Coordinates of C-alpha atoms in Angstrom, one line a residue:
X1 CA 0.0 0.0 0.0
X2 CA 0.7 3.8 -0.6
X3 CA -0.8 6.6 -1.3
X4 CA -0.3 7.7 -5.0
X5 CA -3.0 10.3 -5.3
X6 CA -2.4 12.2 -2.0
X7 CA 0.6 14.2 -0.2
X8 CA 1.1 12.5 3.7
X9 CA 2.9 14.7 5.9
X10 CA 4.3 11.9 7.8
X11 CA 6.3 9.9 4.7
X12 CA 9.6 10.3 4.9
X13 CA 9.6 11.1 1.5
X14 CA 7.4 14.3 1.8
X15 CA 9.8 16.9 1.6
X16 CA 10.7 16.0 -1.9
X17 CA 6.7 17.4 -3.2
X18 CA 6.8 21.2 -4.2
X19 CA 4.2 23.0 -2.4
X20 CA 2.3 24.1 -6.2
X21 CA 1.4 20.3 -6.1
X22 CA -0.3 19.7 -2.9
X23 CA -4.1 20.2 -2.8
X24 CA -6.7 20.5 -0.6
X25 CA -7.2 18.0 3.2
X26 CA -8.8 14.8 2.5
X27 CA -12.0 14.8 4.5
X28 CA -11.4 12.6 7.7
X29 CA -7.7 11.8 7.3
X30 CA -5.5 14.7 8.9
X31 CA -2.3 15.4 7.3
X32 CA -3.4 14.1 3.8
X33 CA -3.8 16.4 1.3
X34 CA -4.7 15.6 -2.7
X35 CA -1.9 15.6 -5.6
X36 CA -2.4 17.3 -8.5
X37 CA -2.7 15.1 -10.8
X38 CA -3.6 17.4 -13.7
X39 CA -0.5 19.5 -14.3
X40 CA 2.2 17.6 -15.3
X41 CA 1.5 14.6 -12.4
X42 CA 4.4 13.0 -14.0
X43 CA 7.2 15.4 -14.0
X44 CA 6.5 15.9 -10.6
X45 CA 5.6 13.0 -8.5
X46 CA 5.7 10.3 -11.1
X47 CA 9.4 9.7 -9.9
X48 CA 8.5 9.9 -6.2
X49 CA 5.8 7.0 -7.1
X50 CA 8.8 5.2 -9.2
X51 CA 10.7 5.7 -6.0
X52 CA 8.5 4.5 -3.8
X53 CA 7.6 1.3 -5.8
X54 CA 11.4 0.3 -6.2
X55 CA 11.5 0.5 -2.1
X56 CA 8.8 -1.9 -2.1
X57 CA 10.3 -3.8 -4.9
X58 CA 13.8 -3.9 -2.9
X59 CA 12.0 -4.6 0.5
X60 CA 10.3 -7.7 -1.6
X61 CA 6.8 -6.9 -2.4
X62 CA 5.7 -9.0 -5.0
X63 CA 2.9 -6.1 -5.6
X64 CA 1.0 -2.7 -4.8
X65 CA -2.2 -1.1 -4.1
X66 CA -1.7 2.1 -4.8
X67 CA -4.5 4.7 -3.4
X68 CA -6.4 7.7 -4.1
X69 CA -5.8 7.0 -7.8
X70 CA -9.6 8.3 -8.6
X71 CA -8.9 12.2 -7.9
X72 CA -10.8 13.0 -10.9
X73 CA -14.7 11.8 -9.1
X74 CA -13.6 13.7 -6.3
X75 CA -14.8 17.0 -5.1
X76 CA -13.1 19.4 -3.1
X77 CA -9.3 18.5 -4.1
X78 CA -8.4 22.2 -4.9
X79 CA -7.7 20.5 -8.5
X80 CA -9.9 19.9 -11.5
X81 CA -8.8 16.5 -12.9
X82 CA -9.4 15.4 -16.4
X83 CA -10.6 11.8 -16.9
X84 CA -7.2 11.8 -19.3
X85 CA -5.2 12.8 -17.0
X86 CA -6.4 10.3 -14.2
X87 CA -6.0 7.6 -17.2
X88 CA -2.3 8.6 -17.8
X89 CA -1.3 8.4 -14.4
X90 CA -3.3 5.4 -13.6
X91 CA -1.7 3.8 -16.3
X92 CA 1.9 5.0 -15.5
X93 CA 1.7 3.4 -12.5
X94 CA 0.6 0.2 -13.8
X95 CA 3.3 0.8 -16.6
X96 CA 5.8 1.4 -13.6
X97 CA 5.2 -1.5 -11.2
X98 CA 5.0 -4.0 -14.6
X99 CA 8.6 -2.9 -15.6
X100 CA 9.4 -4.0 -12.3
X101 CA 8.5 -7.7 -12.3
X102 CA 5.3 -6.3 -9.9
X103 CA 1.7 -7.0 -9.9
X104 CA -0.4 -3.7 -9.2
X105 CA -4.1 -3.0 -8.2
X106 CA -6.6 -0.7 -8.9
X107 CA -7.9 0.6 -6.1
X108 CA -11.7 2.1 -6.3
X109 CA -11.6 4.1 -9.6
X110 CA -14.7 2.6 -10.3
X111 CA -15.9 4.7 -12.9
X112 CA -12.4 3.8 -15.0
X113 CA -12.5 0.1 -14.5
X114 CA -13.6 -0.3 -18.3
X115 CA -10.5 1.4 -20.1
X116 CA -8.2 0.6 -17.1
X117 CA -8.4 -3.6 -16.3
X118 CA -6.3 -4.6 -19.2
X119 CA -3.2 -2.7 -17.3
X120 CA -4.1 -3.7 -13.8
X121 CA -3.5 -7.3 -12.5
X122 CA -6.2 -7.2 -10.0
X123 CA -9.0 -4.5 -8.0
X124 CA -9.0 -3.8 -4.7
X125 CA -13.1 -2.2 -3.9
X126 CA -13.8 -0.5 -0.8
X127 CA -17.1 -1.0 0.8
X128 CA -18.6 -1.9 -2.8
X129 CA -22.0 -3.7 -0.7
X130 CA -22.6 -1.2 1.0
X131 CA -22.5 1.1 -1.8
X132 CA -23.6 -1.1 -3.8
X133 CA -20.9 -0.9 -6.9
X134 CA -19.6 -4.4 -6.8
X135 CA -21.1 -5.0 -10.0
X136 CA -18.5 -2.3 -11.5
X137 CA -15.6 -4.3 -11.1
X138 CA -16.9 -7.0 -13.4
X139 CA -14.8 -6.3 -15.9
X140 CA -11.8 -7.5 -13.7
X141 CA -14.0 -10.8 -13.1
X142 CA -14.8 -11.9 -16.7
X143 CA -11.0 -11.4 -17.4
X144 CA -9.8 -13.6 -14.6
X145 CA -8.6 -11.0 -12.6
X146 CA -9.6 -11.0 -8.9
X147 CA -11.1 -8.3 -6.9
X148 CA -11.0 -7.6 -3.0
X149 CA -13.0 -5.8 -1.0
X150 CA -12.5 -4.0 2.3
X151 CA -14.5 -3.5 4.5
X152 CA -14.9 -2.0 7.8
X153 CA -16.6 -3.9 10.4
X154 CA -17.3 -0.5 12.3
X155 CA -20.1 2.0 11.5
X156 CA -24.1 1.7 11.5
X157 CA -25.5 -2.0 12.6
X158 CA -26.6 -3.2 9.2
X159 CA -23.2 -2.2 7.5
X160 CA -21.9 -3.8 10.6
X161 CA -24.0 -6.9 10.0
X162 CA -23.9 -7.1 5.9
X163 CA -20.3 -7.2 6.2
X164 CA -19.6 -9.7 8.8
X165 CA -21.6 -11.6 5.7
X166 CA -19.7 -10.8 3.2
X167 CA -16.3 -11.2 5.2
X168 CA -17.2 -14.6 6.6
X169 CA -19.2 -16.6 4.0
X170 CA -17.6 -17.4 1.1
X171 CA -20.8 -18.4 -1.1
X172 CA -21.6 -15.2 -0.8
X173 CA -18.4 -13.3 -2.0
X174 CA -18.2 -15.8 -4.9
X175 CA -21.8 -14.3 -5.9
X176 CA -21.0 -10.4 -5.4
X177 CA -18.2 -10.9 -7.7
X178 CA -19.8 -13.2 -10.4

């Protein structure tokens, strides 16, 4: 895991991002502020992802899940982002952990899952039941690709209860994901 779409103030590497590239906070997660991804996203923190990705490579991961790739279907980032430019990157950073040897997932970015899955290896879905957007990562499916989903097993009772489902009873994962 790292964070591809948004600057942390904690990473060690966070000095190296100019300040004309870091965004507005993500809502909920203090420090964390969105990349712009639109101007030039690969001049400027396409080799701080390369970087990143060749620690993991060197520490052994056989893959990443890079996050915050789906900037564009945000609001409030500070940033307009093109669906091109979200494609580009995306796909650089599929591009980038291939030319390592590295498998790489596609992390939400639901809305791009038909032009992206031939370059990702597998999709990682947050909370798709309860939003009920499983069925957009299908395209992942009928290629042979898997697809994971998190989900938190905190918040109201019924998400609380439809996810100890899902999380626990494997009949009904295979059917979310047929």
């Amino acid at each position: 895991y790292f964070s591809a779409g948004s600057f942390e103030n904690w990473r060690p590497d966070s000095n190296i991002f100019p300040q004309s590239v870091i965004g507005k906070q993500l809502v909920g997660w203090p420090g964390e502020y969105w990349l712009d991804s639109e101007s030039q996203p690969l001049r400027f923190h396409g080799p701080i992802m390369q970087s990143r990705m060749a620690l993991g490579s060197d520490k052994g991961c056989d893959g990443f899940d890079p996050d915050n790739v789906d900037a564009f279907a945000q609001t409030g980032t500070g940033w307009t982002i093109s669906v091109a430019h979200q494609l580009t990157f995306n796909r650089f950073l599929a591009d980038t952990a291939h030319s390592m040897g590295k498998l790489v997932a596609l992390k939400n970015c639901l809305d791009l899952i038909p032009e992206l899955y031939p370059y990702f290896d597998f999709a990682v879905v947050e909370q798709c039941a309860q939003y009920n957007e499983c069925d957009l990562a299908s395209p992942f499916v009928s290629a042979g690709k898997a697809v994971f989903e998190y989900v938190c097993l905190h918040g109201s009772p019924s998400s609380s209860a439809q996810s100890e489902d899902l999380t626990h009873n494997p009949s009904t994962k295979h059917r979310i994901f047929k």
